[in-house]
XYZ file of C-alpha atoms in Angstrom:
408
model
C -11.083 43.295 -37.247
C -6.967 43.718 -38.162
C -6.947 45.623 -35.351
C -8.672 42.839 -32.510
C -6.242 40.227 -35.319
C -3.780 41.987 -34.290
C -4.273 41.077 -30.384
C -5.768 37.482 -31.450
C -2.350 36.755 -33.005
C -0.453 38.015 -29.189
C -2.817 36.416 -27.197
C -1.431 32.241 -29.651
C 2.039 33.130 -28.521
C 2.170 33.671 -24.939
C 5.837 34.651 -25.446
C 4.931 38.303 -26.997
C 4.017 38.679 -24.130
C 6.928 37.404 -21.616
C 5.582 33.407 -19.704
C 2.403 34.069 -18.111
C 2.269 30.583 -16.909
C -1.285 29.204 -16.697
C -2.478 32.688 -16.943
C -2.055 32.150 -20.930
C -5.491 31.002 -21.886
C -7.100 32.593 -19.020
C -6.063 35.861 -20.890
C -7.387 34.541 -24.293
C -11.002 34.655 -22.560
C -10.348 37.652 -20.679
C -9.591 39.769 -24.137
C -12.970 38.425 -25.802
C -14.942 38.654 -23.289
C -13.984 41.807 -21.570
C -10.370 43.727 -23.389
C -13.828 43.307 -27.108
C -15.847 45.411 -25.482
C -14.153 48.610 -23.831
C -10.109 48.982 -25.020
C -11.579 48.410 -28.889
C -13.295 50.963 -29.005
C -11.281 52.937 -26.671
C -7.993 52.427 -28.694
C -10.133 53.348 -31.688
C -11.287 56.752 -30.895
C -7.510 57.847 -29.724
C -6.063 55.811 -33.246
C -3.786 53.959 -32.121
C -4.219 50.840 -33.006
C -0.472 50.062 -34.035
C 0.665 46.842 -32.184
C 2.655 48.473 -29.154
C -0.548 49.261 -27.868
C -2.787 46.947 -28.331
C 0.159 44.664 -26.727
C 0.025 47.149 -23.834
C -3.421 46.350 -23.648
C -3.384 43.220 -23.798
C -0.853 43.168 -20.874
C -2.318 45.204 -18.865
C -5.719 42.912 -19.118
C -3.363 40.127 -18.049
C -2.005 41.823 -14.986
C -5.211 42.648 -14.416
C -6.659 39.624 -14.374
C -3.504 38.188 -12.368
C -4.667 40.336 -10.116
C -8.159 40.007 -9.860
C -7.608 36.132 -9.530
C -5.281 37.050 -5.911
C -7.981 38.581 -4.623
C -9.915 36.869 -1.995
C -13.665 36.312 -2.993
C -15.929 38.468 -1.224
C -17.718 35.207 0.811
C -18.085 34.314 4.820
C -14.728 32.387 5.140
C -15.771 31.593 8.576
C -18.899 29.485 7.486
C -17.036 27.219 4.730
C -19.251 23.629 4.836
C -18.985 20.878 2.208
C -21.108 22.251 -0.243
C -20.549 23.757 -4.252
C -20.106 26.843 -3.947
C -19.196 27.583 -8.039
C -16.676 29.468 -8.972
C -14.815 31.623 -11.598
C -12.964 28.941 -13.946
C -12.933 25.375 -15.222
C -11.230 22.668 -16.983
C -11.902 20.627 -20.219
C -9.897 18.248 -22.418
C -11.263 15.707 -25.029
C -9.859 12.700 -26.265
C -11.576 10.303 -28.760
C -10.538 6.686 -28.242
C -7.893 5.062 -29.325
C -5.679 8.358 -28.563
C -4.176 10.830 -26.666
C -5.351 13.542 -24.795
C -4.110 16.850 -26.153
C -3.820 20.007 -24.457
C -6.701 21.171 -22.496
C -8.198 25.091 -21.676
C -9.823 26.714 -19.054
C -13.126 27.691 -19.987
C -15.645 29.686 -17.977
C -17.444 27.973 -15.241
C -21.161 26.462 -16.365
C -23.267 24.047 -17.383
C -21.457 21.072 -20.554
C -23.252 19.318 -23.015
C -24.141 15.477 -23.470
C -25.132 13.229 -25.632
C -28.308 11.374 -23.897
C -26.466 8.333 -25.212
C -23.182 9.497 -23.963
C -21.841 6.214 -21.614
C -21.450 7.572 -18.511
C -25.241 8.474 -18.594
C -25.636 5.325 -20.243
C -23.725 2.631 -18.605
C -21.513 4.482 -15.480
C -17.798 4.800 -17.783
C -16.899 7.627 -15.476
C -14.375 8.368 -12.084
C -13.690 10.890 -10.441
C -10.704 12.478 -7.966
C -10.533 14.371 -5.347
C -7.714 16.862 -3.814
C -6.855 19.757 -2.041
C -5.343 23.583 -2.156
C -4.004 25.187 0.453
C -2.878 28.682 1.220
C 0.215 29.190 3.289
C 0.862 32.251 5.305
C 2.942 33.689 2.921
C 0.218 33.914 -0.124
C 1.291 31.281 -1.878
C -0.423 28.103 -2.722
C 0.658 24.423 -2.420
C -1.305 20.870 -3.464
C -0.509 17.583 -2.391
C 0.142 14.947 -3.908
C -1.112 14.884 -6.913
C 0.697 12.834 -8.949
C -0.696 10.260 -6.720
C -4.396 11.109 -8.408
C -2.725 11.630 -11.833
C -1.856 7.745 -10.465
C -5.043 6.628 -9.001
C -6.888 7.931 -12.350
C -4.707 6.414 -14.730
C -5.584 2.598 -12.880
C -8.936 3.638 -12.939
C -9.472 3.903 -16.695
C -7.297 1.357 -17.657
C -10.055 -0.599 -14.928
C -13.063 1.094 -16.831
C -11.031 0.653 -20.331
C -10.501 4.486 -20.926
C -7.531 6.230 -22.121
C -6.796 8.907 -19.304
C -4.317 12.159 -19.709
C -0.562 11.292 -18.475
C 0.605 12.029 -14.471
C 1.959 15.969 -16.068
C -0.695 16.646 -18.159
C -3.481 16.283 -15.510
C -0.697 17.968 -12.769
C -0.024 20.569 -15.178
C -4.406 21.079 -15.821
C -4.603 20.824 -11.906
C -2.187 23.375 -10.976
C -3.904 26.166 -14.105
C -7.407 25.117 -12.395
C -5.637 26.178 -9.490
C -3.935 29.457 -10.346
C -7.468 30.529 -12.471
C -9.350 30.145 -9.387
C -7.285 31.364 -6.785
C -8.853 33.915 -5.294
C -11.025 31.456 -4.192
C -8.224 29.570 -2.744
C -9.941 30.051 1.683
C -7.076 32.213 4.016
C -4.902 29.838 6.009
C -6.936 28.285 8.923
C -10.464 28.716 7.422
C -10.553 26.097 4.775
C -8.996 24.309 1.846
C -10.185 24.610 -2.704
C -10.961 21.119 -2.970
C -9.918 20.010 -7.134
C -12.323 17.991 -8.901
C -10.925 15.733 -11.996
C -13.546 13.337 -13.262
C -13.190 11.595 -16.312
C -15.733 10.094 -18.019
C -17.144 8.690 -21.171
C -18.472 11.409 -23.345
C -19.045 10.415 -26.499
C -22.437 8.509 -27.725
C -23.037 5.063 -27.952
C -26.230 3.281 -27.631
C -24.995 -0.345 -27.659
C -22.947 -1.697 -24.225
C -19.542 -0.455 -25.564
C -16.999 2.157 -24.308
C -17.772 5.340 -25.731
C -16.101 7.282 -28.652
C -15.655 10.002 -27.039
C -13.454 11.004 -23.954
C -13.533 14.403 -21.448
C -11.551 14.917 -18.997
C -13.165 18.256 -16.854
C -11.898 19.719 -13.281
C -13.611 21.961 -11.540
C -12.566 23.248 -7.980
C -14.480 24.585 -5.396
C -13.944 26.056 -1.594
C -14.583 24.056 1.340
C -14.504 23.685 5.408
C -15.118 20.580 6.920
C -16.899 17.338 5.572
C -18.924 16.212 8.346
C -21.384 18.758 10.146
C -19.484 17.720 13.548
C -16.695 19.463 12.334
C -13.654 17.519 14.247
C -15.229 16.302 17.050
C -15.888 12.679 16.830
C -18.652 10.947 14.606
C -21.010 7.864 15.083
C -21.102 5.608 13.603
C -23.325 2.398 12.065
C -21.670 -1.315 11.033
C -23.314 -2.149 7.947
C -24.259 -5.309 7.778
C -26.407 -6.556 4.679
C -25.766 -4.176 2.346
C -22.013 -4.562 0.879
C -20.504 -1.114 -0.921
C -18.024 -3.441 -2.852
C -17.519 -8.143 -4.505
C -14.495 -9.861 -5.501
C -13.276 -8.595 -8.679
C -16.076 -5.302 -8.761
C -14.267 -1.607 -8.927
C -14.587 -1.448 -5.244
C -10.910 -0.569 -5.230
C -10.918 2.014 -8.027
C -13.018 5.566 -8.119
C -15.599 5.212 -10.467
C -18.862 7.110 -10.633
C -20.925 3.454 -9.825
C -19.502 3.431 -6.506
C -20.848 5.709 -4.598
C -24.286 5.858 -5.881
C -24.533 2.370 -4.500
C -24.049 3.755 -0.829
C -26.653 5.912 -0.916
C -29.268 3.879 0.133
C -27.981 2.367 4.041
C -25.958 6.221 4.454
C -29.349 7.893 4.110
C -31.218 5.236 6.533
C -28.121 5.556 8.904
C -28.335 9.969 9.111
C -32.057 9.671 9.723
C -31.248 7.476 12.163
C -28.802 10.341 14.184
C -25.020 8.404 12.439
C -22.611 10.160 10.291
C -22.051 7.711 8.370
C -21.880 4.060 7.508
C -18.657 1.091 7.845
C -18.865 -1.690 5.239
C -18.189 -4.732 6.200
C -16.684 -7.453 3.975
C -19.789 -8.789 1.709
C -17.651 -13.103 1.413
C -17.514 -13.435 5.533
C -19.042 -10.907 6.498
C -17.143 -9.621 9.526
C -13.616 -8.019 8.089
C -13.735 -3.656 8.064
C -13.351 -2.869 4.694
C -14.854 0.894 4.878
C -17.000 3.784 5.327
C -18.882 5.404 2.767
C -16.277 8.195 1.720
C -13.062 7.024 3.091
C -10.520 4.848 5.529
C -10.640 3.120 8.489
C -7.859 2.808 11.139
C -8.473 0.826 14.465
C -5.907 2.063 17.501
C -5.089 -0.567 19.820
C -2.082 0.701 22.641
C 1.176 1.393 19.364
C -0.531 -0.505 17.191
C -2.544 0.796 14.684
C -4.735 -1.289 11.956
C -5.903 -1.081 8.528
C -8.073 -2.893 6.759
C -5.121 -3.519 3.521
C -5.853 -3.456 -0.084
C -7.226 -5.730 -1.791
C -9.308 -5.046 -4.759
C -12.648 -3.825 -2.640
C -11.445 -1.023 -1.208
C -10.320 2.410 -2.078
C -6.410 2.998 -2.353
C -6.664 6.406 -0.197
C -4.266 9.167 -0.842
C -4.542 10.824 2.500
C -4.504 6.165 4.100
C -1.191 6.162 2.376
C -0.083 9.038 3.776
C -0.740 9.128 7.019
C 0.291 4.864 7.014
C 3.610 6.768 6.074
C 3.341 9.587 8.933
C 2.483 6.937 11.247
C 5.691 5.095 11.025
C 7.875 8.147 10.756
C 6.459 8.738 14.219
C 7.446 5.235 15.662
C 3.889 3.735 15.409
C 3.638 0.119 14.123
C 0.714 -0.215 11.067
C -0.208 -3.351 9.807
C -2.488 -3.635 7.256
C -4.828 -6.712 7.307
C -7.987 -8.326 7.857
C -9.006 -6.173 10.423
C -12.466 -8.912 12.294
C -15.072 -5.833 13.670
C -14.911 -7.886 16.799
C -11.488 -6.049 17.587
C -13.469 -2.865 17.315
C -15.567 -4.084 21.020
C -11.697 -3.692 22.692
C -10.292 -0.380 20.393
C -8.274 2.416 21.978
C -9.543 4.843 18.957
C -11.063 4.670 15.692
C -10.689 6.886 13.254
C -10.899 7.812 9.190
C -8.666 9.284 6.844
C -9.788 10.570 2.867
C -9.317 13.641 0.902
C -11.980 15.355 2.414
C -12.237 14.350 5.958
C -8.281 14.478 6.088
C -7.946 13.074 9.683
C -12.536 12.744 12.157
C -12.006 10.725 15.197
C -14.403 8.180 14.905
C -16.607 8.795 18.661
C -18.355 5.936 18.039
C -19.621 2.818 16.451
C -23.028 0.641 16.809
C -23.161 -2.799 16.221
C -25.782 -5.540 15.927
C -27.453 -2.806 18.441
C -24.840 -2.477 20.359
C -22.472 1.015 20.890
C -19.226 0.875 20.957
C -18.001 4.852 22.630
C -14.667 5.797 22.510
C -13.312 9.317 22.892
C -16.112 11.260 23.197
C -14.786 14.669 23.509
C -12.460 14.782 20.623
C -9.320 13.199 18.772
C -7.541 10.654 20.534
C -4.485 10.942 21.226
C -2.692 9.022 18.665
C -5.679 10.201 15.927
C -4.546 14.298 17.388
C -0.690 13.615 16.435
C -1.319 12.386 12.968
C -3.702 14.539 11.602
C -1.229 17.721 13.403
C 1.493 16.277 11.610
C -0.401 15.822 7.999
C -2.003 19.228 8.423
C 0.373 21.263 9.245
C 2.371 19.308 6.798
C -0.277 19.756 4.177
C -0.244 23.971 5.112
C 3.315 24.516 4.797
C 3.678 25.373 8.502
C 6.674 22.057 9.162
C 9.279 21.262 6.156
C 7.877 18.751 3.603
C 10.683 16.221 4.522
C 7.712 13.561 2.512
C 8.393 15.446 -0.329
C 4.404 16.024 -0.300
C 3.805 18.700 -1.903
C 3.867 21.134 -4.550
C 3.980 25.005 -4.501
C 1.987 26.739 -6.232
C 3.417 31.132 -6.006
């Protein structure tokens, strides 16, 4: 036990290693789960139980861990869809109501325990985010605007009466989780690592009230295209009876309840052969809002129009990025109320979101009338914007926007 304690003392002091940064917590688990079972017995047999031997063993295992994390997972990278592939590690951090989040830690990916009366289960007190990591040609990894996701989570947490990690805590947790699961980041051009941060009321509460405890969690999964059509045009149907959000509600934050509410209309649309649903405002029932999980853009000539952010539409980070890219490319972008009738005369329509990035729309059906757009692929405008954004995300062009964060 004395020898094992020495090893733990080393693990608890990262400076004794050298700087292993985000692999620090990972190294702790490796020592416990792997090294203890084999190296300890071997060291005792060889009578090398001194501090130097243990430092060497711990360092060796940490290096092995880093090497292992840098190897690609053995999966069919050419056949990635948008589904969950369990990876190695997840990140978890807890906080009490009225308190602040402290240092979290990596854990093996797996199920978590929740009290049956947890606030997230009983009252839907929960948020989530979505962002991606891309592998560059040199093997390094790029994150795309993680601080924007952190800010959006904080805004949503305020609306849902929850404490939230600081921007720095959020970004560092994302970095640590991605590096721990580095082997699951697809090769260049094969997809991306989807990163799903969660914030939930995990404490037990029976009466309607904010939960007494909160959990921040991140898990990841390698993904390909969101829609089964890939980058081929998708077909939407306008929903004019059911609505995604209402004024004064939570449509403008990424709360979990917003998404369960669209499943009925989405399932009915998919059963009829459509890719997804385009929602209208619930007051006038004539202005475009958004698709189930992405924002909508309408192109006419050199003008690109998109519904204004007014509390019922999620302020998409890809939406925000595309607006900036479009303006930098010389397009006029209007954020305004967009009547559904403008779809009849549009040159192009496309969607944006973290999952879909930019997806061309091939047709929209409204009250039985189908309006076709480009059926062979991207329209010229969507193609131009998609090319600029994805090349920037993957590190193929200079990031003059300062949007990417590189992990080596």
